[in-house]
XYZ file of C-alpha atoms in Angstrom:
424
model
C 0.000 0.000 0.000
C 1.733 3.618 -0.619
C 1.867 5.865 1.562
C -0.935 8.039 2.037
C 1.016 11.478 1.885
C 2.315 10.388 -1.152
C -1.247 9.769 -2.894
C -1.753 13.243 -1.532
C 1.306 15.182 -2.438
C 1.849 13.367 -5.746
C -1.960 12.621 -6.916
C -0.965 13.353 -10.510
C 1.569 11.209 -10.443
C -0.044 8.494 -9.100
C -2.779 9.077 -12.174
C -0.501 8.362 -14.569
C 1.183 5.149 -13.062
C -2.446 4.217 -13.091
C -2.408 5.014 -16.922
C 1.157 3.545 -17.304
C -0.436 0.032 -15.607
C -3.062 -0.035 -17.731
C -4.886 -0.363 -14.906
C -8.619 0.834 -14.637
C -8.898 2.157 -10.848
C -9.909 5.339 -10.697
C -8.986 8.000 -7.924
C -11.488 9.965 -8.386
C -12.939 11.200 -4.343
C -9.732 10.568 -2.908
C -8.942 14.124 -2.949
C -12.304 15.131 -1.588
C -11.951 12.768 1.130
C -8.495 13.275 2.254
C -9.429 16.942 2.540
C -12.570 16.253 4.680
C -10.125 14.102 7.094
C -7.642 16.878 7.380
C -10.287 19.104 8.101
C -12.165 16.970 10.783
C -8.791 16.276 12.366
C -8.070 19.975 12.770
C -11.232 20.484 14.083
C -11.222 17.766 16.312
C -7.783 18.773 17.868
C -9.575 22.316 18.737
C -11.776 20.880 20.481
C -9.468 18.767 22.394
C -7.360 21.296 23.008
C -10.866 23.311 24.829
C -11.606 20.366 26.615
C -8.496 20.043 28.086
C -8.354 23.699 28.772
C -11.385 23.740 30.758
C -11.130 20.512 32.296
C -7.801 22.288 34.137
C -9.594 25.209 34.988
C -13.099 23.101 36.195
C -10.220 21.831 38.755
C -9.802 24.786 40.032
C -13.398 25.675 40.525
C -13.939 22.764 42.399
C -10.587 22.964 44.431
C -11.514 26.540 45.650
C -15.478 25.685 46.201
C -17.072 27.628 43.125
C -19.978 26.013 41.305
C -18.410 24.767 38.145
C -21.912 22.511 36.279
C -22.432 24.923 33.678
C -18.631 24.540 32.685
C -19.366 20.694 33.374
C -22.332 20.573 31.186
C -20.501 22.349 28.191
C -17.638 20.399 28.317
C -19.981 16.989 28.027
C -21.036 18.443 24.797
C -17.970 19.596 23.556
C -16.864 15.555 24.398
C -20.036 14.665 22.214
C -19.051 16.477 19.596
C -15.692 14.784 19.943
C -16.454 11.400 19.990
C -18.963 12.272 16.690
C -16.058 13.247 15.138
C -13.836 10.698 15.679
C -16.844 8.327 14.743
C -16.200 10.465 10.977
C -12.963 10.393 11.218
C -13.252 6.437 10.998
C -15.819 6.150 7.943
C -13.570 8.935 5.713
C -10.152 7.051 6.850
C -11.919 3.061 6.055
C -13.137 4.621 2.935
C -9.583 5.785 1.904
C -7.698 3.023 3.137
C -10.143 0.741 0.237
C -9.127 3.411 -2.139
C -5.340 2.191 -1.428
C -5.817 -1.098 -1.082
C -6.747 -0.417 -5.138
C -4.022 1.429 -6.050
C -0.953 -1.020 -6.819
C 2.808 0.015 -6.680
C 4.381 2.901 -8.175
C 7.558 1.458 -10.557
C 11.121 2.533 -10.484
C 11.974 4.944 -12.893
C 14.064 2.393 -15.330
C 10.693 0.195 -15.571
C 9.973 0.229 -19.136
C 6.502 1.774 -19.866
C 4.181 -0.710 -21.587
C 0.674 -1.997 -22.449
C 1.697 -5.873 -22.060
C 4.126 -8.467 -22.288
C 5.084 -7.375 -25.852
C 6.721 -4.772 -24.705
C 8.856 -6.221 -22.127
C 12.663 -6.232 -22.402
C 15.444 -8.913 -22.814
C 17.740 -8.506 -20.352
C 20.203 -11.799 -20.919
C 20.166 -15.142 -22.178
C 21.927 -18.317 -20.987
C 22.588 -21.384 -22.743
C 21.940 -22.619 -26.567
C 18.910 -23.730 -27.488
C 19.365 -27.341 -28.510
C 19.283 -28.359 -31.973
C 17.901 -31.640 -32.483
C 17.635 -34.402 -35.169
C 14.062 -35.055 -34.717
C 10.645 -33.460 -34.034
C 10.754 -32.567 -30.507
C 7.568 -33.648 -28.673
C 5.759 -31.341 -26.452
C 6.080 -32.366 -22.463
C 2.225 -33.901 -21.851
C 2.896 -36.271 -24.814
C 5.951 -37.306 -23.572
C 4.375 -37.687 -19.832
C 1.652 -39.723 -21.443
C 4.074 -42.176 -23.374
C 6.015 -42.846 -20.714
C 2.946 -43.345 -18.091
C 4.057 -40.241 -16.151
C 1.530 -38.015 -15.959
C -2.592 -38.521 -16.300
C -4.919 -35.418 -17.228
C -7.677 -37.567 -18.014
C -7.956 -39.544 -14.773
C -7.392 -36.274 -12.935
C -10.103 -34.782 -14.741
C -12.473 -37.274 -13.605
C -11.466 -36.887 -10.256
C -11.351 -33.263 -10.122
C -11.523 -31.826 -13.470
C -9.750 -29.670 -16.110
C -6.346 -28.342 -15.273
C -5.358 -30.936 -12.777
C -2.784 -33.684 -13.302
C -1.720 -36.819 -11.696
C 1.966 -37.623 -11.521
C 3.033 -41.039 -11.676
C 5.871 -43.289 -10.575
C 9.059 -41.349 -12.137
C 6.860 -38.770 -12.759
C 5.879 -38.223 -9.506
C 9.928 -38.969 -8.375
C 10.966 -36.320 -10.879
C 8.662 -33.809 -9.114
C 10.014 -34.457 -5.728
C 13.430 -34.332 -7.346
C 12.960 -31.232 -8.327
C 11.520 -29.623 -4.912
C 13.973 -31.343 -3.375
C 16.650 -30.071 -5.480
C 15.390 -26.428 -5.368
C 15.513 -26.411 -1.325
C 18.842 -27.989 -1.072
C 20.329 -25.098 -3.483
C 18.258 -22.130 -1.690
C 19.506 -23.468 1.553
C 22.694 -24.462 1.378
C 24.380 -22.348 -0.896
C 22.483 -19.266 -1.260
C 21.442 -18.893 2.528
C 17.912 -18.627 2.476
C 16.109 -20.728 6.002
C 14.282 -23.460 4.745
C 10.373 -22.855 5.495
C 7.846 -25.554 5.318
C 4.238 -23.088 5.350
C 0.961 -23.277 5.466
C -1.496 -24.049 2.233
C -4.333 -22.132 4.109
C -4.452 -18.068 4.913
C -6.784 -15.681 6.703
C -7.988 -12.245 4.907
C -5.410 -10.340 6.788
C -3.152 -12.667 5.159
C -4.258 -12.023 1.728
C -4.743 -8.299 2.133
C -1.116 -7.946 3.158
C 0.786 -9.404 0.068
C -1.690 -7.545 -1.996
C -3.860 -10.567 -3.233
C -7.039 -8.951 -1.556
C -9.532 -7.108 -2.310
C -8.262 -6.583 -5.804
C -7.731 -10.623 -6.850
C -10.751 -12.085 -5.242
C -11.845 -13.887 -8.124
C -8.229 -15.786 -8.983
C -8.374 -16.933 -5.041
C -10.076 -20.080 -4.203
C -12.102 -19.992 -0.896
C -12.835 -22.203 1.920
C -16.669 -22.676 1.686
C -18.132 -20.828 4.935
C -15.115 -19.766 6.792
C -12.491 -16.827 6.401
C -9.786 -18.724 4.785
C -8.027 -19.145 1.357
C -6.022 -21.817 -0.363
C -2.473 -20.205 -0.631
C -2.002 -19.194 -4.227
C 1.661 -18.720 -3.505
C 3.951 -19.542 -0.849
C 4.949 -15.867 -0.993
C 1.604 -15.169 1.165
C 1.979 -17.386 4.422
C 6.034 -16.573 4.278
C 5.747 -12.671 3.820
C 3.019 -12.640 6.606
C 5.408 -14.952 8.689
C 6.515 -11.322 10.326
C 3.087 -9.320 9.914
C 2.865 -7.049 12.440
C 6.344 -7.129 13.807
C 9.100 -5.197 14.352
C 12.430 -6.535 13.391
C 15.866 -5.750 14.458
C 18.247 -4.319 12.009
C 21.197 -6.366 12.986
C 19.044 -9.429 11.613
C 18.254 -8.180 8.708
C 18.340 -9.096 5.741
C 15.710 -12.407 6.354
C 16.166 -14.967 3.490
C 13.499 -17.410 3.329
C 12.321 -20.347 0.878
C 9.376 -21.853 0.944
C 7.659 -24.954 -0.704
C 3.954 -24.721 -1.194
C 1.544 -26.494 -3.442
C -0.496 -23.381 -5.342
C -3.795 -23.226 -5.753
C -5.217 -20.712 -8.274
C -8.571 -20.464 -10.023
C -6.868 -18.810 -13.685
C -9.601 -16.686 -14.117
C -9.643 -14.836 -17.449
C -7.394 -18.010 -18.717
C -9.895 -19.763 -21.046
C -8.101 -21.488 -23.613
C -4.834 -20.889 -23.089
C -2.334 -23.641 -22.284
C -5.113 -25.868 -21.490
C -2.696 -28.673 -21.948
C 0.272 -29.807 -20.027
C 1.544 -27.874 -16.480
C 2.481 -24.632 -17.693
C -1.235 -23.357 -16.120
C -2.762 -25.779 -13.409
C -5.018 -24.687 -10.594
C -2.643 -26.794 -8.530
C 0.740 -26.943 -8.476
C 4.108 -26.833 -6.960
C 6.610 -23.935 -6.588
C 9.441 -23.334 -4.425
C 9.253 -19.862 -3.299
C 12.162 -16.738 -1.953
C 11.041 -14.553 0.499
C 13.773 -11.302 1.330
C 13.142 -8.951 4.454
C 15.565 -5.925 4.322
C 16.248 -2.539 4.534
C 15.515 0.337 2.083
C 18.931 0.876 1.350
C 20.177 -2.806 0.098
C 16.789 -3.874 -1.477
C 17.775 -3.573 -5.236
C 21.314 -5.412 -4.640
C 18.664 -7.979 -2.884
C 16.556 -7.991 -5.960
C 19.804 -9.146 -8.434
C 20.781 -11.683 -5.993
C 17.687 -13.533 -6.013
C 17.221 -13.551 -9.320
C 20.758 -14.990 -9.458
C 19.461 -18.067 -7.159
C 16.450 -18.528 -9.074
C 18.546 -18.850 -12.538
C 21.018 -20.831 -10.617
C 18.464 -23.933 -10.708
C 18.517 -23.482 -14.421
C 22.104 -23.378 -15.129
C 22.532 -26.591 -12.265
C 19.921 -28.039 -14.934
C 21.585 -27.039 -17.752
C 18.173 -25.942 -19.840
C 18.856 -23.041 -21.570
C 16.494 -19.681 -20.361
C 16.417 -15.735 -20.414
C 16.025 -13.083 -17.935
C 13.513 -10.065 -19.041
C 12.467 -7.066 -17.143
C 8.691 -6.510 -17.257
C 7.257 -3.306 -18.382
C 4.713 -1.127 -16.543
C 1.834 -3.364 -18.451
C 2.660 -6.282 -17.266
C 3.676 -6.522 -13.671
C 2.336 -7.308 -10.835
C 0.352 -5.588 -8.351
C 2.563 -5.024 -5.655
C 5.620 -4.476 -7.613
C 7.958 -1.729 -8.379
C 10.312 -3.610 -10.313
C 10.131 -7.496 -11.760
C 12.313 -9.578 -13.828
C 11.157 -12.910 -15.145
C 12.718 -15.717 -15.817
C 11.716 -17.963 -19.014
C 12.884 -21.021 -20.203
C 12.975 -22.768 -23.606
C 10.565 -24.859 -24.523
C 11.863 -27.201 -27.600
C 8.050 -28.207 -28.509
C 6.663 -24.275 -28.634
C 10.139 -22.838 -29.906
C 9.831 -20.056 -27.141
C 10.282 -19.039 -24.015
C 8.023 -19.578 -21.097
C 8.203 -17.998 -17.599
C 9.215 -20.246 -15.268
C 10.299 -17.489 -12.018
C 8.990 -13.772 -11.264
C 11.465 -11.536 -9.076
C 10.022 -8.862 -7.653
C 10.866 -6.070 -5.180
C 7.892 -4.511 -3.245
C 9.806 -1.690 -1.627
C 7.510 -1.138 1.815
C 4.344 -1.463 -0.147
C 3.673 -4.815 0.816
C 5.418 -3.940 4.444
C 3.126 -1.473 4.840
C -0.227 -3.403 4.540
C 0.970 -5.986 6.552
C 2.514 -3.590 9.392
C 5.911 -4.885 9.244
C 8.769 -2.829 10.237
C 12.176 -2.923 11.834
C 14.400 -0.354 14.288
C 18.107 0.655 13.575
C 19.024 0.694 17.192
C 16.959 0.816 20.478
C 16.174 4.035 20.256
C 15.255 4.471 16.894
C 11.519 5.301 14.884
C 10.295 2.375 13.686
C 10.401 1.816 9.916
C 8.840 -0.361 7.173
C 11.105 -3.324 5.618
C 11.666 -4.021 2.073
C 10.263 -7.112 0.607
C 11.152 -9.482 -1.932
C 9.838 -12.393 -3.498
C 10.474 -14.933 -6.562
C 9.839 -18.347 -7.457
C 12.828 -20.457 -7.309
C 11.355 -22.296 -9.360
C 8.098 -23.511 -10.368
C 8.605 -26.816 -10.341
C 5.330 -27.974 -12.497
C 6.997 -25.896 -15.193
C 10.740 -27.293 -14.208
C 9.599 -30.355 -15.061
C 8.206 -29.878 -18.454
C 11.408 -28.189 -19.227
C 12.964 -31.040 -17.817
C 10.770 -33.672 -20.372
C 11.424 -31.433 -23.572
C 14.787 -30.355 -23.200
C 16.212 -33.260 -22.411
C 13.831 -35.829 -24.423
C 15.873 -38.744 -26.708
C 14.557 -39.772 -30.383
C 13.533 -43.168 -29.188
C 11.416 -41.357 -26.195
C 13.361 -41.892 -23.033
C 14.499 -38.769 -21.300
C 17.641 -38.301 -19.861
C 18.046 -36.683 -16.468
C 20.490 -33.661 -15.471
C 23.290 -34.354 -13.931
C 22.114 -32.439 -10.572
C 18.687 -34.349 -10.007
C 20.286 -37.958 -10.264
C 21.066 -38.157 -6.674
C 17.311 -37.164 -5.748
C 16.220 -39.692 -8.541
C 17.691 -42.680 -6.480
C 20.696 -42.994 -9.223
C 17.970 -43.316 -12.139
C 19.993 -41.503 -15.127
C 17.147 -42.470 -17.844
C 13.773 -42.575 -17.705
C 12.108 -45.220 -20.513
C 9.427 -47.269 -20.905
């Protein structure tokens, strides 16, 4: 959430980050309200100020015997009038903090400004695509040959977009999460965190997810609860209303979750395979720091998320999103995209994104220099390291044989029991 006295002192600004988002929300009565508070606020210290004024002299009525219920009987309405105000005060100060739960993050000035994902830019590339001798088969045909993943039972169980993984299937998944935690953990630093699937409101309001995601959230029927759709929710909220100590900072945690997402607006698109499941896996980086080291945060995750990639050896690409297409809480993102032999493209595998104290603020999170210093909001950071669904598939394409075994990197034989090859 920004800061409200920078929605006030930069409302123009804040328009046209609106405009830059292609985002919708309009701000239109913040103004109006945010004067109205100001002005009740003045007027309620006034009277505040009278009531404590005559409650000092009322004193000394009383202390030197003078009849002081008139002064009494003014002073309850003055406290009327008060607590009428304050009761205003509320409504106007509810009502704006629903206007900034709408409004997402401002960007850093080197964001590129753009409508969508066309206009984001490459930043790197790693690895060479590889060239192969035959028709490279897309990853749910390869699943299906080699009896490793089932849409169609799934379906029947649960329906479309859900998958069952079987025997090395299901091994290769684990692999991979395995894999993932081991790297985060041991060589990049980050505390292994094992989180809940299920969040409260507060929960969801705090990483951003509520109000303005509702519909891509799914539920728990009758109570106030939500299926995680990230670890990044349970993880960020680990510290919600907190105050950290500097000298601990900066946090590093990962996170495995299964995600649960409801893909609204997603009709017909990648309908087959895991790239877009309402369930699935992801290993997830969580940073808490302070102002001053979050972008040198920001490049070292990313770093740790690619790191998976290059242990894999599957070629990828790092690009920077533009204004259009990041995310709500962000003020800067890079994504991470693999190739994907079958589509001859890349496919986001990782987002990295730094929140400044947007996401800090809404959840109340803060740290102190020193003992005697003010209080202020952390940094946060978060990025999928990797999503393991999607590691997978890149997994079964890139490194898919002509006579439809599929080798396995180097790095996830030890987690595959010694199994190099997986074949009929």
């Amino acid at each position: 959430m920004l800061d409200i006295k920078f929605v006030r002192d930069n409302l123009d600004a804040v328009r046209q980050m609106l405009i830059n988002r292609n985002n919708s929300f309009s701000l239109d009565g913040f103004a109006e309200l945010e004067k109205e508070r100001r002005n009740i606020l003045q007027t309620a210290e006034k009277l505040k100020e009278q009531r404590n004024t005559a409650s000092k002299e009322i004193a000394v009525m009383k202390k030197n015997g003078e009849d002081a219920t008139e002064a009494i009987e003014k002073m309850r309405g003055v406290g009327d009038e008060i607590a009428k105000l304050d009761g205003e005060l509320k409504e106007i100060e509810t009502k704006l903090r629903d206007i900034l739960l709408n409004v997402p993050n401002m960007p850093k000035d080197d964001v590129p400004i753009g409508k969508d994902e066309t206009e984001n830019v490459e930043v790197r590339k790693w690895g060479q695509p590889r060239e192969f001798s035959f028709a490279p088969k897309a990853h749910w045909e390869i699943g299906e040959q080699l009896d490793l993943l089932d849409a169609e039972r799934a379906a029947k169980v649960t329906g479309a977009r859900f998958t069952f993984y079987k025997g090395l299937g299901a091994r290769l998944e684990r692999a991979c999460i395995n894999f993932m935690m081991d790297l985060h953990a041991n060589k990049h630093g980050y505390t292994e965190m094992l989180a809940p699937y299920i969040v409260n409101r507060d929960s969801m309001i705090g990483t951003g997810q509520l109000p303005k995601f509702a519909e891509d959230m799914f539920k728990v029927e009758g109570m106030d609860y939500y299926l995680v759709p990230t670890a990044e929710v349970p993880t960020t909220n680990y510290h919600r209303e907190e105050i950290l100590s500097a000298e601990n900072l900066p946090e590093y945690y990962s996170a495995y979750t299964a995600c649960f997402r409801a893909e609204a607006g997603s009709a017909g698109r990648d309908t087959r395979g895991l790239i877009r499941q309402h369930q699935f896996n992801k290993v997830e980086l969580i940073k808490f720091c302070t102002p001053e080291t979050s972008w040198a945060e920001l490049e070292s995750m990313v770093d740790a998320a690619e790191d998976v990639l290059r242990m894999l050896n599957i070629p990828y690409r790092v690009i920077q999103l533009c204004t259009g297409d990041m995310s709500f809480t962000s003020a800067k993102t890079y994504d991470i995209e693999v190739w994907m032999p079958s589509q001859e493209c890349y496919r986001e595998i990782s987002s990295c994104s730094n929140c400044l104290d947007y996401q800090a603020r809404r959840a109340n999170i803060k740290f102190r220099r020193d003992k005697k210093s003010k209080p202020e909001f952390v940094h946060t950071l978060n990025g999928s390291g990797l999503a393991v669904g999607r590691t997978v598939a890149a997994v079964l394409e890139n490194c898919q044989n002509e006579d439809g075994t599929v080798n396995i990197p180097d790095a996830l034989v030890p987690y595959m029991g010694g199994v190099t090859v997986i074949g009929k």
